[in-house]
Structure formats: C-alpha cells, structure tokens
Short mmCIF file of C-alpha atoms in Angstrom, two decimals:
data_model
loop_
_atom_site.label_atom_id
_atom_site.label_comp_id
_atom_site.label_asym_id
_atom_site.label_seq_id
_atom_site.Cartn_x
_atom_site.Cartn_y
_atom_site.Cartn_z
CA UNK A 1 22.71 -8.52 11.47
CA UNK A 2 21.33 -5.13 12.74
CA UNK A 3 17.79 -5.76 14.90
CA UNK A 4 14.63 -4.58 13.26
CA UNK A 5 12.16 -3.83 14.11
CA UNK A 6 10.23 -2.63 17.31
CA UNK A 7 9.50 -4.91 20.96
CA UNK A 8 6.25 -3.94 21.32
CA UNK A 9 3.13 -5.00 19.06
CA UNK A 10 -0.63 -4.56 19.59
CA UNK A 11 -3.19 -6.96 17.09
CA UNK A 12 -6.64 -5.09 18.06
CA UNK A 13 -8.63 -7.97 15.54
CA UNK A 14 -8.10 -11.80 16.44
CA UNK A 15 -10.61 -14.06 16.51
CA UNK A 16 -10.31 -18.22 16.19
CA UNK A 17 -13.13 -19.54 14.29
CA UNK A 18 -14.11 -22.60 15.40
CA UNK A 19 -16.11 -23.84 12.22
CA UNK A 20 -13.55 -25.62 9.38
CA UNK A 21 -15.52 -27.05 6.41
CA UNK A 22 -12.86 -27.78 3.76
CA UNK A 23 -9.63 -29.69 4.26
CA UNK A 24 -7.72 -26.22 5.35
CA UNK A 25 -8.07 -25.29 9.04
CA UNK A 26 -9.71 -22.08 10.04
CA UNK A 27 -6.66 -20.26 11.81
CA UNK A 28 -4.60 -17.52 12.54
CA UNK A 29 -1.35 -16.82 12.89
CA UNK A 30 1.23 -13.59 14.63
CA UNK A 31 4.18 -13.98 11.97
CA UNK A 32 7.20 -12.81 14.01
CA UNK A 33 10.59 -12.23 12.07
CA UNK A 34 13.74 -11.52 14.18
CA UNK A 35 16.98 -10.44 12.64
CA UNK A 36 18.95 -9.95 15.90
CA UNK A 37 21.67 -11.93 17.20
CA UNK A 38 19.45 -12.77 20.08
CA UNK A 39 16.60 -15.48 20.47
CA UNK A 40 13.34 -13.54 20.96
CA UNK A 41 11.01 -14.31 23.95
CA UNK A 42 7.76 -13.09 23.07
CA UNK A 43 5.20 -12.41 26.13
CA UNK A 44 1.52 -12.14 25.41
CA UNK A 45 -1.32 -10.11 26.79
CA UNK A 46 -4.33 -11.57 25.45
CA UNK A 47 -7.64 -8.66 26.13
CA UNK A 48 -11.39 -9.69 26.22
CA UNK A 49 -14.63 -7.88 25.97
CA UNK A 50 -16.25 -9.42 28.93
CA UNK A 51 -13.02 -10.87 31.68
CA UNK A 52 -10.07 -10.06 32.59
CA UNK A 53 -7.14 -9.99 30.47
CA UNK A 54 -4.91 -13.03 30.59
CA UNK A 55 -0.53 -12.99 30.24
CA UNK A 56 -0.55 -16.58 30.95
CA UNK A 57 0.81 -17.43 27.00
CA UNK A 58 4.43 -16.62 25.47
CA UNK A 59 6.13 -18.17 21.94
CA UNK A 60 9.72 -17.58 20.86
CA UNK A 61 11.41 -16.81 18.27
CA UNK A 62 15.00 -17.84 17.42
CA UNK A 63 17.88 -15.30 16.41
CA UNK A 64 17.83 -14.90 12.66
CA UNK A 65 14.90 -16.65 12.02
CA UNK A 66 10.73 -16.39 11.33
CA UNK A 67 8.17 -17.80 13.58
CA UNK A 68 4.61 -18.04 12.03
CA UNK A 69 3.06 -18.56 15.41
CA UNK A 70 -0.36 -20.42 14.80
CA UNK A 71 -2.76 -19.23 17.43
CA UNK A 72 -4.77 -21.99 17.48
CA UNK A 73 -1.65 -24.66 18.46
CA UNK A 74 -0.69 -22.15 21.14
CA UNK A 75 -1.07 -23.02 24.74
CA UNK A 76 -0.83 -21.32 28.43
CA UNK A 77 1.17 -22.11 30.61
CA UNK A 78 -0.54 -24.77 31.81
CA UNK A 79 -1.74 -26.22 28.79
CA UNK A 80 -5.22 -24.49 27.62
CA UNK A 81 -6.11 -23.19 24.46
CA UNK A 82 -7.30 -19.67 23.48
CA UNK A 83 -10.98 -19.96 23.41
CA UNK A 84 -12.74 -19.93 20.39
CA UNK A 85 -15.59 -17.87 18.92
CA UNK A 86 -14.09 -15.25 21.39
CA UNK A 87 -13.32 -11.75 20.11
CA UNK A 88 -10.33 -10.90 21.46
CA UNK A 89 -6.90 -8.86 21.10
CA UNK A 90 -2.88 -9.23 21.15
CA UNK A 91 -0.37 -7.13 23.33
CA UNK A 92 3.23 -8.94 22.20
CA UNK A 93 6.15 -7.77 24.23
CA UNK A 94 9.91 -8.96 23.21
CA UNK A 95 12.91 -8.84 24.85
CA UNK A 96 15.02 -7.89 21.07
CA UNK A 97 13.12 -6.07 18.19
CA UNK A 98 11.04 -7.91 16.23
CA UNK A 99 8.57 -7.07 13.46
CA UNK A 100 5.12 -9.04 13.20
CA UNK A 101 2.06 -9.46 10.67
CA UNK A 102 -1.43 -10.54 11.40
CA UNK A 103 -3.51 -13.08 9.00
CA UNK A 104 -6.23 -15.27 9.09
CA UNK A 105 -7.28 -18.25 7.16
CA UNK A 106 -11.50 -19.03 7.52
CA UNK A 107 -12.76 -21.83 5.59
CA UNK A 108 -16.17 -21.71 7.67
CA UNK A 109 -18.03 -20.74 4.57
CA UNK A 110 -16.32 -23.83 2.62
CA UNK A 111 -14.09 -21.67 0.81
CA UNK A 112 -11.12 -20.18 1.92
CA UNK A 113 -10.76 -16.44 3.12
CA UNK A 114 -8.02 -14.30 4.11
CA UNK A 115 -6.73 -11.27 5.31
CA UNK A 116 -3.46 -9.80 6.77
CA UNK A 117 -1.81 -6.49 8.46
CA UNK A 118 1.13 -5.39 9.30
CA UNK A 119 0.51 -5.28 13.58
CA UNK A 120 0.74 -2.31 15.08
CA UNK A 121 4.26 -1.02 16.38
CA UNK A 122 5.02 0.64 19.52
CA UNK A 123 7.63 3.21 19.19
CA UNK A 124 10.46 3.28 21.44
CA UNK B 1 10.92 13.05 -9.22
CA UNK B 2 11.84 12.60 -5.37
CA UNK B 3 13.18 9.46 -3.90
CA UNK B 4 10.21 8.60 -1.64
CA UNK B 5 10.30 5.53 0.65
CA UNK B 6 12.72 3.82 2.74
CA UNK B 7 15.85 1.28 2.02
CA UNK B 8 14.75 -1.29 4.40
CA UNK B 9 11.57 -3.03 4.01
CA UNK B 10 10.26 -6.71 6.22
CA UNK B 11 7.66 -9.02 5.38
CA UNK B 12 7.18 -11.41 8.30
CA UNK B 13 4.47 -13.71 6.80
CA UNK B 14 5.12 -15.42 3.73
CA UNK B 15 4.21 -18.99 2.34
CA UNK B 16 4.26 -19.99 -1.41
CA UNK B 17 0.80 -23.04 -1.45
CA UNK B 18 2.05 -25.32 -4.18
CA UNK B 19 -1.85 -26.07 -4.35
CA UNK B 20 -4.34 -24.27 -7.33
CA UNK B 21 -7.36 -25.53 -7.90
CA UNK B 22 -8.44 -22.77 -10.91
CA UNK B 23 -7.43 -20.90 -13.62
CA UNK B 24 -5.80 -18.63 -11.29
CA UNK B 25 -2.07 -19.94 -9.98
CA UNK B 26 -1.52 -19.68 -5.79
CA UNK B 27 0.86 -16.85 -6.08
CA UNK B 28 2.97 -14.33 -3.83
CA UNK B 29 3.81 -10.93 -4.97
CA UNK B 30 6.09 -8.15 -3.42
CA UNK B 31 5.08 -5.19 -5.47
CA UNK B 32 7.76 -2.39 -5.18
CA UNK B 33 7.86 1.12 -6.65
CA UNK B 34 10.77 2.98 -7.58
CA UNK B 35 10.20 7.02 -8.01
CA UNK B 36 13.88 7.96 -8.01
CA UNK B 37 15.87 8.58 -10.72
CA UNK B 38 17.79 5.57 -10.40
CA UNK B 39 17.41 1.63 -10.94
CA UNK B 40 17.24 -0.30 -7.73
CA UNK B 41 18.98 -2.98 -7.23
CA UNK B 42 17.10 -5.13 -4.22
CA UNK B 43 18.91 -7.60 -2.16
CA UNK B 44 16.35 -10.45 -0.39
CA UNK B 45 17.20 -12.44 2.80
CA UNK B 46 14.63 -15.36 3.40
CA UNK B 47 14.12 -16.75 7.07
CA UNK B 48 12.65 -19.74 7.82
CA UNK B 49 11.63 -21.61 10.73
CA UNK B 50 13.90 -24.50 11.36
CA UNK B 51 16.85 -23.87 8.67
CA UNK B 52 20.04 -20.75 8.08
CA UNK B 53 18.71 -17.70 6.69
CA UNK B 54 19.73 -17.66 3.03
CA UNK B 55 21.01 -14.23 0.96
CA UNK B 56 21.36 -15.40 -2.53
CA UNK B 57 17.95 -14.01 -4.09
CA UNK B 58 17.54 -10.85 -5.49
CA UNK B 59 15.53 -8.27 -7.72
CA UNK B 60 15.53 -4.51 -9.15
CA UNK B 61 13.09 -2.00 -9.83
CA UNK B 62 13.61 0.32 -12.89
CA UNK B 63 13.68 4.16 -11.97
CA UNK B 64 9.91 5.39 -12.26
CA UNK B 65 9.18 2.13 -12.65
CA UNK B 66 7.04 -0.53 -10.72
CA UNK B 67 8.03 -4.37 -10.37
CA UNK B 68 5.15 -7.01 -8.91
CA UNK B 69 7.87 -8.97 -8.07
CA UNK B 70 6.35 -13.03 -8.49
CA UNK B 71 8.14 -14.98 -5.73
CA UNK B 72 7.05 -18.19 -7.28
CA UNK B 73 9.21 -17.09 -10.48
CA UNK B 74 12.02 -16.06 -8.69
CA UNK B 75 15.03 -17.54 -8.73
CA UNK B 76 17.75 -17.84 -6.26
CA UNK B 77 22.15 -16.76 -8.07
CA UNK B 78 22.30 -20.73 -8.59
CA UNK B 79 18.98 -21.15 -10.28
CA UNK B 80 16.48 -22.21 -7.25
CA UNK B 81 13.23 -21.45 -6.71
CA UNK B 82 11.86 -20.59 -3.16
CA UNK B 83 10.60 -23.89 -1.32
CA UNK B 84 6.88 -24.44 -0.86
CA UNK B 85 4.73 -25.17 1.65
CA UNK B 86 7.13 -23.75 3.39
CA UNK B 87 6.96 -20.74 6.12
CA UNK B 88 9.69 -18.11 5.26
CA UNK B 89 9.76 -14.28 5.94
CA UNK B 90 11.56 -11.60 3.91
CA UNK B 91 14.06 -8.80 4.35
CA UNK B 92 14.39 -6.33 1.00
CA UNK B 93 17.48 -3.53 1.03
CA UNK B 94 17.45 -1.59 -2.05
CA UNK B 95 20.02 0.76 -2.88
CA UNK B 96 17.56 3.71 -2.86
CA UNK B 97 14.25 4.38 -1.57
CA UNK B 98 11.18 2.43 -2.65
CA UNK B 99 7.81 1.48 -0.99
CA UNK B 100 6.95 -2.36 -0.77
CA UNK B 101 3.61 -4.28 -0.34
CA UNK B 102 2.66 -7.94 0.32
CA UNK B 103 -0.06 -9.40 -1.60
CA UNK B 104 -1.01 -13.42 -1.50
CA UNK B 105 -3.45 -14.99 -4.02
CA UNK B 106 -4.42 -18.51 -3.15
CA UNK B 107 -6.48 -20.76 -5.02
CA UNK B 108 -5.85 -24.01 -3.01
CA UNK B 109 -9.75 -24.52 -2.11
CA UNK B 110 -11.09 -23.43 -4.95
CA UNK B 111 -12.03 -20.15 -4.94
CA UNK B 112 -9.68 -17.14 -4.62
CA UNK B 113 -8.78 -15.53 -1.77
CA UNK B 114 -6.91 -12.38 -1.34
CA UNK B 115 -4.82 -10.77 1.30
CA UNK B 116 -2.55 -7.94 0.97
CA UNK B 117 0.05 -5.22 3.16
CA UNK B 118 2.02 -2.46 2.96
CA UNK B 119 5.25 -4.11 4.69
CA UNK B 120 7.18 -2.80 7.33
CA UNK B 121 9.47 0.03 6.67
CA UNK B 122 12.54 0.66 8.45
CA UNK B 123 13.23 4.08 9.68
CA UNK B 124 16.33 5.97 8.45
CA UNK C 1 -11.73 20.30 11.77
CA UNK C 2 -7.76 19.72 11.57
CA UNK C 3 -6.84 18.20 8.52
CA UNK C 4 -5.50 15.18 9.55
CA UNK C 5 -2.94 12.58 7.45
CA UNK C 6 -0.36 13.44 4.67
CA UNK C 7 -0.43 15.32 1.27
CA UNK C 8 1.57 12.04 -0.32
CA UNK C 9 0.87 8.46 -0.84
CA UNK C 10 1.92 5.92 -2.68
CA UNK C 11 0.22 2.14 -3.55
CA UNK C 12 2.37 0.07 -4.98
CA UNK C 13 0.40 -3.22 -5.96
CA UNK C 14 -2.52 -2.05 -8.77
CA UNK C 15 -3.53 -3.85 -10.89
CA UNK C 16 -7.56 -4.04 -12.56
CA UNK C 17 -8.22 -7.49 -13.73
CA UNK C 18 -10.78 -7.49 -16.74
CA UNK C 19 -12.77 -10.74 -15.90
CA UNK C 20 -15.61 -10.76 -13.67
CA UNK C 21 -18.31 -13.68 -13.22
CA UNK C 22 -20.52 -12.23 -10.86
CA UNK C 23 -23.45 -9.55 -10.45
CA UNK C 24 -20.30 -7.93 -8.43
CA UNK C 25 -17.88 -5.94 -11.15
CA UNK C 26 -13.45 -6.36 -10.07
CA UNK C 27 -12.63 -3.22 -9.15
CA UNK C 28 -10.23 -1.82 -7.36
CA UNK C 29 -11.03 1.70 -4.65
CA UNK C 30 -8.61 4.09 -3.80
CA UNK C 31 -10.25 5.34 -0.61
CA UNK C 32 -9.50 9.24 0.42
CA UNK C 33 -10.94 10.66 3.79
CA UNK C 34 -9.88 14.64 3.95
CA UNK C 35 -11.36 16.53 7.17
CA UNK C 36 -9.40 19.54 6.23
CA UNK C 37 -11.97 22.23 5.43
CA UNK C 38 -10.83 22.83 1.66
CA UNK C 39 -11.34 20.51 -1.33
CA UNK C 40 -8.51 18.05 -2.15
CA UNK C 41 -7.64 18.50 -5.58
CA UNK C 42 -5.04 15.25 -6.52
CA UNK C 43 -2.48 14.60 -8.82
CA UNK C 44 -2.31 10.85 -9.81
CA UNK C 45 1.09 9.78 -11.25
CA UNK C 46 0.45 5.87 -12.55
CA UNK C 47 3.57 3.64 -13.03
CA UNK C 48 4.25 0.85 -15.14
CA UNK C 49 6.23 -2.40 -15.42
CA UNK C 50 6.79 -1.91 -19.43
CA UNK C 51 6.45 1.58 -20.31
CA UNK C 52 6.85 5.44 -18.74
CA UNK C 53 5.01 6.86 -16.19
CA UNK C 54 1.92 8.32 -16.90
CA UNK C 55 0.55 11.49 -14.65
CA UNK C 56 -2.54 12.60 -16.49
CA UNK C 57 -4.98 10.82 -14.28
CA UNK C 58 -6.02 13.18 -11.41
CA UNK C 59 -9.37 13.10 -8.88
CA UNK C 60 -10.73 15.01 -5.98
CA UNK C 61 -12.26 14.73 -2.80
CA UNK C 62 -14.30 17.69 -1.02
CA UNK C 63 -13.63 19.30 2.03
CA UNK C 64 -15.14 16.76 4.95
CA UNK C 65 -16.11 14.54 2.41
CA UNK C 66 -14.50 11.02 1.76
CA UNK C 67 -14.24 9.94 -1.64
CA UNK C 68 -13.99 6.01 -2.68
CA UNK C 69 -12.01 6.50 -6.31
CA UNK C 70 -13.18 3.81 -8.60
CA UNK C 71 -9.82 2.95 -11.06
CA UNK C 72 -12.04 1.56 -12.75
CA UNK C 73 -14.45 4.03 -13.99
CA UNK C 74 -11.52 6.63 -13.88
CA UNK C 75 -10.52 8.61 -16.93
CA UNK C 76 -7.84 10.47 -18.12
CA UNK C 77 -7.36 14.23 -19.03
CA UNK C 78 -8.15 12.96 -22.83
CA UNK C 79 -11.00 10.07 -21.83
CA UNK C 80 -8.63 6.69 -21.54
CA UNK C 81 -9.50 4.54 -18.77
CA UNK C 82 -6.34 2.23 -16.60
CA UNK C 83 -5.21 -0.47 -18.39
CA UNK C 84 -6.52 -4.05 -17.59
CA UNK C 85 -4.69 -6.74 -16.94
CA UNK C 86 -1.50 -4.38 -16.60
CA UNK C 87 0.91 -4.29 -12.99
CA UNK C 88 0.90 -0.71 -11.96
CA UNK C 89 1.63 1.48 -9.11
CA UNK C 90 0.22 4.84 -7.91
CA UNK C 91 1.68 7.82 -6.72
CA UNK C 92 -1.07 9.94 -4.97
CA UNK C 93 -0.26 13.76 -4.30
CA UNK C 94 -2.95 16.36 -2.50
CA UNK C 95 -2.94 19.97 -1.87
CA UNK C 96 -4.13 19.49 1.62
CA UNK C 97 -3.49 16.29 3.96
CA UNK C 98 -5.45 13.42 3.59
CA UNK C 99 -5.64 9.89 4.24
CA UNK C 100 -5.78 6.92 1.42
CA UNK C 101 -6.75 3.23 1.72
CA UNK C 102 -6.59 0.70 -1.14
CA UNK C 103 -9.17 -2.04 -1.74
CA UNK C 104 -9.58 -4.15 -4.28
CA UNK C 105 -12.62 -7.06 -4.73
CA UNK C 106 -11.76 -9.68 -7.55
CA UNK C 107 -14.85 -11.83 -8.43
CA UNK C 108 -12.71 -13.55 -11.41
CA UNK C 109 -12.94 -16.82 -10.08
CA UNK C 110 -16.67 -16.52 -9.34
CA UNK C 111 -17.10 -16.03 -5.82
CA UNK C 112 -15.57 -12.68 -4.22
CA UNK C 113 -12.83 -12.44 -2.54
CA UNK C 114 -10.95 -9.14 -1.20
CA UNK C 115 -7.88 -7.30 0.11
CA UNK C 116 -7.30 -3.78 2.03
CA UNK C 117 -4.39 -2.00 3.10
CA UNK C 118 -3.79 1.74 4.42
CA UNK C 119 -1.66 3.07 1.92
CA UNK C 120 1.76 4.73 2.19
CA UNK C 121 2.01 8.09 3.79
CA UNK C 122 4.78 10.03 3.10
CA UNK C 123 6.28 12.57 5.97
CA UNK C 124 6.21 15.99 5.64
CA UNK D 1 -0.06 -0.97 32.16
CA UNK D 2 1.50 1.36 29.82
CA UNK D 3 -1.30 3.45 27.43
CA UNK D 4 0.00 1.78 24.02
CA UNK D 5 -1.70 3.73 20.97
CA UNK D 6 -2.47 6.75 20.08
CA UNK D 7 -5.84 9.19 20.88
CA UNK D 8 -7.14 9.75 17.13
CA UNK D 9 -7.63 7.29 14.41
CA UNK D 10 -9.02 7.51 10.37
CA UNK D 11 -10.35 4.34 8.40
CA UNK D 12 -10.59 5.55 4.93
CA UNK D 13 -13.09 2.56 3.58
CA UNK D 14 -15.65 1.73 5.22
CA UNK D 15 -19.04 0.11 3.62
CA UNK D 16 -21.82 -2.00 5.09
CA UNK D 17 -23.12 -4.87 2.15
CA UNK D 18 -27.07 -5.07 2.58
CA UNK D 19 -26.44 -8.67 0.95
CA UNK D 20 -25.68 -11.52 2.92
CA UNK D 21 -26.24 -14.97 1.36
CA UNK D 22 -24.92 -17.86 3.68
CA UNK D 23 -25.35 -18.15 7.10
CA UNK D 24 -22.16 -15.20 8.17
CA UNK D 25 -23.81 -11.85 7.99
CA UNK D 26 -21.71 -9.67 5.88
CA UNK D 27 -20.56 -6.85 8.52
CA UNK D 28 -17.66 -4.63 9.38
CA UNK D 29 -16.31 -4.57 12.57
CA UNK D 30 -13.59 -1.43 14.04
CA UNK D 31 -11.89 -4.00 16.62
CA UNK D 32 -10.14 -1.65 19.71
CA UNK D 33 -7.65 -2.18 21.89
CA UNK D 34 -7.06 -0.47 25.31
CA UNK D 35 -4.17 -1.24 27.45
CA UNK D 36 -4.66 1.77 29.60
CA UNK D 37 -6.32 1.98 33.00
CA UNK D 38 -9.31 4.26 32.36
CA UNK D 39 -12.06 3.16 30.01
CA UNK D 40 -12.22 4.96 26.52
CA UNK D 41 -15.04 6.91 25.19
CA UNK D 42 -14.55 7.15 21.91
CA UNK D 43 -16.49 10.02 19.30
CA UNK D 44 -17.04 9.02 15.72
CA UNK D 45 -17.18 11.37 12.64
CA UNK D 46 -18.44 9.67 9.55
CA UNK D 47 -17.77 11.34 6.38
CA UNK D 48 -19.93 11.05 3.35
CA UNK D 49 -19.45 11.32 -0.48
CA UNK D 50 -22.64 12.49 -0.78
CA UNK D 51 -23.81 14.71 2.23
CA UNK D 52 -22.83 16.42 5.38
CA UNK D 53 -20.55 14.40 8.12
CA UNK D 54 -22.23 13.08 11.40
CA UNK D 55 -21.12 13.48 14.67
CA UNK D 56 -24.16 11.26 15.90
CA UNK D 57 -22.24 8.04 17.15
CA UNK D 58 -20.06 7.08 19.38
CA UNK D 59 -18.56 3.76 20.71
CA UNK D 60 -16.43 2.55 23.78
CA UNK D 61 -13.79 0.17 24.99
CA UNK D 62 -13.17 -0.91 28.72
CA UNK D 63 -9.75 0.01 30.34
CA UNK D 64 -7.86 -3.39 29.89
CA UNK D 65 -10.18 -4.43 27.71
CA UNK D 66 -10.88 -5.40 23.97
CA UNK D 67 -13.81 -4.66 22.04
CA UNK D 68 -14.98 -5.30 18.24
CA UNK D 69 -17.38 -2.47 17.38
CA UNK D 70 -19.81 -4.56 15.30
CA UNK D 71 -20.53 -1.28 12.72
CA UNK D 72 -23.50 -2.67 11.70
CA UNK D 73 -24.96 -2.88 14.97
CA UNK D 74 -23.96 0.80 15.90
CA UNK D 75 -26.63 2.80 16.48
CA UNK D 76 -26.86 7.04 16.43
CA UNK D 77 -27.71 9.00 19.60
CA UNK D 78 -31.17 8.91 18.39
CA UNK D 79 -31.17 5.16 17.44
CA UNK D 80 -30.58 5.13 13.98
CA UNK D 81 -27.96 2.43 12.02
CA UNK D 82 -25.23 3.64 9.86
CA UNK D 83 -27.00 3.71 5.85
CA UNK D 84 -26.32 0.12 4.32
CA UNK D 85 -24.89 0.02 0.30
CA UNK D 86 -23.30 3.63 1.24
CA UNK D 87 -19.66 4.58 0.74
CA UNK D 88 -18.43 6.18 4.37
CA UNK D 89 -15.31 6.83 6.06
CA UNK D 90 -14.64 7.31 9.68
CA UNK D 91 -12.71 9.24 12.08
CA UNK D 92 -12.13 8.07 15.93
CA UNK D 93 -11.06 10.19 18.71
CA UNK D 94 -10.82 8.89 22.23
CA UNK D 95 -10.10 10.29 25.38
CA UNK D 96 -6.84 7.75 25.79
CA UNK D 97 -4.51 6.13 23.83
CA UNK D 98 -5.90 2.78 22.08
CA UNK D 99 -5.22 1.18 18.84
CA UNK D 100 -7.82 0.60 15.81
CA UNK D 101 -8.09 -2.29 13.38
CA UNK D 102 -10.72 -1.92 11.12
CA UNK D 103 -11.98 -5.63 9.42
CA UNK D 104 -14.89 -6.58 6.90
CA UNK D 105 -16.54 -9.59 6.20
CA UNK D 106 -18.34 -10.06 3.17
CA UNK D 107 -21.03 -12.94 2.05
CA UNK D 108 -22.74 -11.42 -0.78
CA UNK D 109 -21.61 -13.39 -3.01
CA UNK D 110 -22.19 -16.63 -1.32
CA UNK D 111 -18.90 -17.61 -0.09
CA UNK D 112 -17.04 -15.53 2.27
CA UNK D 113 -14.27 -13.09 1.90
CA UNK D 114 -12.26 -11.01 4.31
CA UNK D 115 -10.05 -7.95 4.60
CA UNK D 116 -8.42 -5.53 7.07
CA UNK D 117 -6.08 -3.38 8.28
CA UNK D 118 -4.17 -1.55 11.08
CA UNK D 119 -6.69 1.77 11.00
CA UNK D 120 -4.37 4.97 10.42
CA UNK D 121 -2.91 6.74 13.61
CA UNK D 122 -2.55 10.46 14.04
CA UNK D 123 0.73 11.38 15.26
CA UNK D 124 0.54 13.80 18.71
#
C-alpha cells in the first residue's frame, strides 16, 4: 500500500499525570499508523523546560499496522520512565512515513477527561 | 458547489470502550462532509496492533450532504461489527473530495468526556 | 496587519445537543480570528444528514477583532435558530482570510466536558 | 538540530474560566516547542470581540527547549493578567521556527474536562 503520511512529527503538549482516582489510568498515548511496506522505527526527542533534552527513547511500529504507543509504559534505553508531573514535548522521527495523533486520558479529578490532535507534520 | 477536500483521509487513534455508565452510549464518530455534486462512496481499512489489516467496511456520504458516520453501528460486507476494547486506526478513500473529523464520546466513568480532530488529509 | 489564514473552512462534526444540567448552557463556538484590516462578512452554508442544505445563516467578525460565534444563539435571515439534536456540518466562506476553530462544551451528563479542533482551511 | 515549525502562529479560542471548583485550577496553557538552536522570543497579539487588540505581552521558549505558557499566569509589560470570563484570540510570532499547541483545562463545573489542538501555522 502507498506510504502516508510524513517522518517527522512534533507534540508541543504532553504531560503524564501522576494522580489516577478511578479505575482508568491517567495516560497518554502518540497513536502512530503506518501503511508502508516497511516496519517503522520511531526515534524520540523528548524537550524540557528546565534540562536538557533527552533521545534516549524509540517505539516501533510494524508495516501495515497501528501502534497506540502509551507514554506512560514507555521506557529508555536503559529502562526509566518519562517523569511525571513534568511538562514536556515530542520530536518523533521515522525512518517510512507515518501519520500520528495525540490524546490524553486524566482521571485525576475522578472523572475521566480527554482530549486529542492530530500532531504536527513536518513537510518534506 | 465545489468539490472541497481531499480523497485520502487517516485517523491514527481509535478505540470503541464497550463500557457506558449513563444515558449517553461510549461512541466513535467519523463525521464527513460531502460538497460535490456527487455521492461518495468511502472505502475504510482498519489497522490494528497485533492482527492483518482488514478492507471489508465501508460508508458514503450523499452529495451536499453530511454523514456522522457511528463506528459502533457499522458493519463490516459480512455483517460484523468493529471489535472493542480494541486499538485500531483508520484509512477513508472516497471517490471524491470530502473533509473528515474524529470525535470520541466516552461515558465509561461516569461522566462524559469529549475529544475530537480534524484527521489527517492526504495531499493530492 | 497581514491578514493571515484562508477565506474557506469547513467543520464537519456539528451538532447542538438540547439538554443541559448545569449553570453551564451546551453550546457549541465557531471561533473566527481575522487580523486583516476589513470586516469579515461570512456566508454560512449548514448541511444535513436528512434534508438539503441550508445557506441562510451568515455572521461577521470585525477587522482585528475575533469573534466566538455562538450556534446556539444564531439566527437565520428569517429568525430560526440550528436545529437541536440534528448531525450537521458547516461550510464557512469569508471575504477576507481568516482563521476558524470549533469548540463545543456538553454539560448533558451533568458535569462538563469539552472538545476543540482548528477547523478545515481550504487553499487558495 | 533542524528548526522544525514555522515563525507565526493563530489560536482562534482562547478563554480563561474565573471558576475553578476542585483542587486543578481551570487554566489554558499555549505549550511551545523549539528544536532550533537560538532561543525564541515570541510577540503576542490578542484580539478582542469587544475592544482594541494588545500588543502588551509576550512569552519565550529556550533553544532546545519546551515550554507551556501557563496563559493565566502571563502577565503584560506593565504587569497586568490577561481579563478572566473574556472571549480572546491570539496571534504568535517568533523570531524562529517553533510549533504551538494550544490546551485548556476546565474545573468549573467540578469535575475536570480537557481540550486542545495543534495551534494554526502560517505558511512562509
């Protein structure tokens, strides 16, 4: 099937609450579809406020197939989290075209909350 | 009127919660409008995570028309309806130009939530 | 100041839901910025599910002024407001560029809960 | 690293909620992102429905850095806040490529609810 997409996405908003008060985790997730022929290797950039940025974290997605990639299973390469209560932003950089959205689940105030957006595409 | 839109549209993040806990059913909707003069006629391929991409869903969109297209109603040539709980992503290609957005209601703790998208258009 | 954005948009998920139980009223904003230095003067075109397209609904937004368009309290050339409870789709056309955000708050299950997208922009 | 983004940026709806009523402040945040390798100083114009537009604020964002302009903690050249309960919209223009997501949380009614979305780039 033809690629679509775009191999570079920017997420300027993510931020992992750490507070949960129902029985759905507070979470986000970079959705990632790829309709190429080719297994996707994402890399990550992750930008702070206050340190340096970090490329220490990568996901995959397979060839003609979705990846909902839940930021708050993801690990570095050697095995830490993304910190929590921690503004922070998304560079993702493929090797085939991809397309991703942006959402968040909070259930810090007991209910549940969401929003999602279309991330931002780099043009070629 | 004019044809505005594209052919090609992706939704990366997608999830039907088989939980509602009000009034309101957990819902998805991809909400297409059609200014052209001519019916489209909108063929759907759903990704998943861990399983083949499948082709046989489908929908249309009157000309001048609009169509919230309910994914939880929609049924698949053979008569099946989406999984739930389940992580997909979705590829539309109409025969002429429309414009797409992604809306989710879920009612799974209670309360609604909302969260909606345009979707991601593929260039000509 | 350059008038930034497009003269057409499009939303394609509208819809005003007639039930509210909170001091907040559902509504739905269409959202215009225009930094061009002339009044926007726009044609509305609303489309249906059920029944023809309708383009006698029509608003404005001054020059460096943004205007959030209520649906709600929005009437037509001959005094009807948008039908409730009714899928529908809008076509936005200006005289000068602007830009157009949709936002709607639901408080029909009680608590609030919200959704927000940039709309459509169609090239020149 | 590459400057991803582009220089000028529009968010159509933007409004700060005087009501808060758990223990999340109801805010709005216009989250940045700047890959490049000079810091950005980025001018705000917000536009009014009601009265002339301000040139009065401004914001910035470190070169390699994230940051999540808290709106409601913004303050004017002479150290006033943006007007709470106040329909606005705002334009960005910085001095290098970033890329603007603009977010709001909302507790008035109790419980929370979210939106956003990708902010709306001006082509060069």
């Amino acid at each position: 099937m033809k690629a679509y997409g775009k191999k570079v996405w920017l997420v300027p908003d993510t931020y992992l609450n750490s507070v949960s008060k129902n029985g759905f985790l507070s979470h986000e997730a970079i959705c990632v579809i790829n309709t190429s022929d080719v297994d996707a290797e994402i890399r990550m950039t992750l930008f702070f406020e206050d340190r340096e940025a970090r490329t220490d974290f990568s996901a995959s997605c397979g060839a003609m197939k979705t990846h909902h990639i839940r930021m708050d299973k993801l690990r570095s390469a050697s095995g830490e989290p993304i910190p929590r209560d921690t503004p922070y932003a998304v560079l993702l950089e493929s090797n085939t075209p991809i397309v991703c959205q942006y959402s968040r689940l909070d259930t810090s105030a007991a209910e549940m909350a969401l929003m999602t957006t279309i991330a931002y595409p780099v043009e070629d």
